Amino acid sequence: MEKTFVILKPGTVQRGLIGEIINRFEKKGLQLVGMKMVQLTPGILTEHYSHLSSKPFFPSILASMMAAPVILCCWKGADAVAVVRTLCGVTNSREANPGTIRGDFGMSIQENVVHASDSPEAAETEIKRFFNAQELYDYESATVHFTYAPNELKD
Ligand code: ADP
């Protein structure tokens, strides 16, 4: 099954929203297979946000992502990347639909509560970038047969 990578951003930690956000992914039926709290550094963030390095707001994103520790998570499930992106909503929290994480908990483009991988390829790269193999757990979900039909469990 597919894995995806999520960061609960510094603002989420500071605002006491960690539980609320984790709860949404859990209730949806995603399986948590890795989680840790870290202080991000310029090196790893420059790699992670390399697609934005020419943008005028790049220094501001880096500062924002280092303003407090973050929570890194790896979630597993069928089509996990797309499912998590849908749960998060669009980048600009003010435009994100109600019911999405950004729509319900944000007012900002930059301070938009979460990062989530935007493709299966990006997820693979990001999971490797932020976790080592011993920090990811391959365990059987006790509820998997109540979460999926048999034909959804093929891969
Ligand atoms: P997403 O996080 O939705 O995949 P991007 O990869 O385009 O979006 O941007 C990465 C992060 O950079 C966003 O989550 C947001 O925190 C920040 N960002 C994007 N666009 C802007 C902008 N115009 N102004 C300020 N910050 C931005």
Coordinates of C-alpha atoms and ligand atoms in Angstrom, one line a residue:
M1 CA 0.0 0.0 0.0
E2 CA 1.0 3.6 -0.7
K3 CA 2.8 5.7 1.9
T4 CA 2.9 9.5 2.1
F5 CA 4.8 12.1 4.1
V6 CA 3.2 14.8 6.3
I7 CA 4.8 17.7 8.3
L8 CA 2.7 19.3 11.0
K9 CA 4.3 22.8 10.7
P10 CA 5.7 24.9 13.6
G11 CA 2.4 26.9 13.8
T12 CA 0.5 23.7 14.3
V13 CA 2.8 22.7 17.2
Q14 CA 2.6 26.2 18.7
R15 CA -1.2 26.5 18.4
G16 CA -1.8 23.2 20.1
L17 CA -3.4 21.5 17.0
I18 CA -1.2 18.4 16.8
G19 CA -3.9 16.1 18.2
E20 CA -6.6 17.6 16.1
I21 CA -4.7 17.0 12.9
I22 CA -3.4 13.5 13.7
N23 CA -7.0 12.7 14.7
R24 CA -8.2 13.5 11.2
F25 CA -5.8 11.2 9.5
E26 CA -6.5 8.4 11.9
K27 CA -10.2 8.7 11.7
K28 CA -10.0 8.7 7.9
G29 CA -8.5 5.2 8.2
L30 CA -4.9 5.9 7.4
Q31 CA -2.3 3.9 9.3
L32 CA 0.5 5.7 11.1
V33 CA 3.8 4.0 10.3
G34 CA 6.3 6.6 11.4
M35 CA 6.2 9.8 13.6
K36 CA 8.8 12.0 15.3
M37 CA 9.4 15.6 16.6
V38 CA 12.4 17.4 15.1
Q39 CA 13.8 20.9 14.7
L40 CA 14.3 21.4 10.9
T41 CA 17.5 23.0 9.6
P42 CA 18.3 25.2 6.6
G43 CA 20.1 22.3 4.8
I44 CA 17.1 19.9 4.8
L45 CA 14.6 22.6 4.1
T46 CA 16.6 24.0 1.1
E47 CA 16.4 20.5 -0.3
H48 CA 12.7 19.9 0.5
Y49 CA 11.6 23.3 -0.9
S50 CA 14.1 23.4 -3.8
H51 CA 11.2 23.9 -6.3
L52 CA 10.6 27.3 -4.6
S53 CA 14.2 28.5 -4.2
S54 CA 13.8 31.3 -6.7
K55 CA 10.6 32.7 -5.1
P56 CA 10.8 35.9 -3.2
F57 CA 9.0 34.3 -0.2
F58 CA 11.6 31.5 0.0
P59 CA 13.6 33.0 3.0
S60 CA 10.3 33.5 4.8
I61 CA 9.2 29.9 4.3
L62 CA 12.5 28.7 5.7
A63 CA 12.3 30.9 8.8
S64 CA 8.7 29.8 9.3
M65 CA 9.5 26.1 9.1
M66 CA 12.3 26.6 11.7
A67 CA 10.4 28.8 14.1
A68 CA 9.6 25.8 16.4
P69 CA 10.0 22.0 16.2
V70 CA 7.7 20.1 13.8
I71 CA 6.0 16.7 13.8
L72 CA 7.0 14.4 10.9
C73 CA 4.6 11.6 10.0
C74 CA 4.4 8.8 7.5
W75 CA 0.9 7.5 6.8
K76 CA 0.0 4.4 4.9
G77 CA -3.2 3.5 2.9
A78 CA -4.7 2.9 -0.5
D79 CA -4.0 6.0 -2.6
A80 CA -2.6 7.6 0.5
V81 CA -0.9 10.5 -1.3
A82 CA -4.1 11.7 -3.0
V83 CA -6.3 11.0 0.0
V84 CA -4.0 13.1 2.3
R85 CA -3.8 16.0 -0.2
T86 CA -7.6 16.0 -0.3
L87 CA -7.8 16.1 3.5
C88 CA -5.4 19.0 3.6
G89 CA -7.1 21.2 1.0
V90 CA -5.4 23.8 -1.3
T91 CA -2.3 25.7 -0.4
N92 CA -4.0 29.0 0.5
S93 CA -5.8 28.3 3.7
R94 CA -8.2 31.2 3.1
E95 CA -9.4 29.5 -0.1
A96 CA -9.4 25.9 1.2
N97 CA -12.8 24.3 1.5
P98 CA -14.4 24.0 4.9
G99 CA -13.9 20.4 6.1
T100 CA -10.3 20.3 5.0
I101 CA -7.5 20.8 7.5
R102 CA -6.3 24.1 5.9
G103 CA -9.9 25.2 5.5
D104 CA -10.8 24.6 9.1
F105 CA -7.6 25.6 10.9
G106 CA -5.8 28.2 8.7
M107 CA -6.0 31.8 7.5
S108 CA -2.7 32.0 5.6
I109 CA -0.8 30.8 2.5
Q110 CA 2.5 30.4 4.3
E111 CA 1.1 29.4 7.7
N112 CA -1.0 26.6 6.2
V113 CA -0.8 24.0 9.1
V114 CA 0.6 21.0 7.2
H115 CA 2.9 19.9 4.4
A116 CA 1.8 16.8 2.4
S117 CA 3.6 15.0 -0.5
D118 CA 2.1 15.9 -3.8
S119 CA 2.8 12.7 -5.8
P120 CA 3.9 9.1 -5.0
E121 CA 7.4 9.9 -6.4
A122 CA 7.7 13.0 -4.1
A123 CA 6.4 10.9 -1.2
E124 CA 9.1 8.3 -1.7
T125 CA 11.8 10.9 -1.9
E126 CA 10.5 12.8 1.1
I127 CA 10.1 9.8 3.3
K128 CA 13.7 8.8 2.6
R129 CA 14.8 12.4 3.2
F130 CA 13.2 12.7 6.7
F131 CA 13.1 9.1 8.1
N132 CA 15.7 6.3 8.3
A133 CA 14.5 2.7 7.8
Q134 CA 14.4 1.9 11.6
E135 CA 12.0 4.8 12.2
L136 CA 9.3 3.3 9.9
Y137 CA 7.2 0.4 11.2
D138 CA 5.7 -2.4 9.1
Y139 CA 2.9 -3.7 11.3
E140 CA -0.5 -5.3 10.6
S141 CA -3.5 -3.1 11.0
A142 CA -6.0 -4.7 13.3
T143 CA -8.9 -3.0 11.5
V144 CA -7.8 -3.3 7.9
H145 CA -10.6 -5.7 6.9
F146 CA -13.2 -3.2 8.2
T147 CA -11.5 -0.3 6.4
Y148 CA -11.2 -1.9 3.0
A149 CA -12.9 -4.5 0.8
P150 CA -10.8 -7.5 -0.2
N151 CA -10.3 -6.1 -3.8
E152 CA -8.9 -2.9 -2.4
L153 CA -6.2 -4.7 -0.5
K154 CA -4.4 -6.2 -3.5
D155 CA -1.2 -4.2 -3.5
Ligands
ADP1 P1 1.8 22.9 -1.0 O1 2.4 22.9 0.4 O2 0.3 23.1 -1.0 O3 2.3 21.6 -1.8 P2 3.8 24.5 -2.5 O4 4.7 23.3 -2.7 O5 3.5 25.3 -3.7 O6 2.4 24.1 -1.9 O7 4.5 25.5 -1.5 C1 5.1 25.0 -0.4 C2 4.8 25.9 0.8 O8 5.4 27.2 0.6 C3 3.3 26.1 1.1 O9 2.8 25.1 1.8 C4 3.4 27.4 1.8 O10 3.7 27.2 3.2 C5 4.5 28.2 1.2 N1 4.0 29.1 0.1 C6 3.6 28.7 -1.2 N2 3.2 29.8 -1.9 C7 3.4 30.8 -1.1 C8 3.2 32.3 -1.3 N3 2.7 32.8 -2.4 N4 3.5 33.1 -0.2 C9 4.0 32.6 0.9 N5 4.2 31.2 1.1 C10 3.9 30.4 0.2

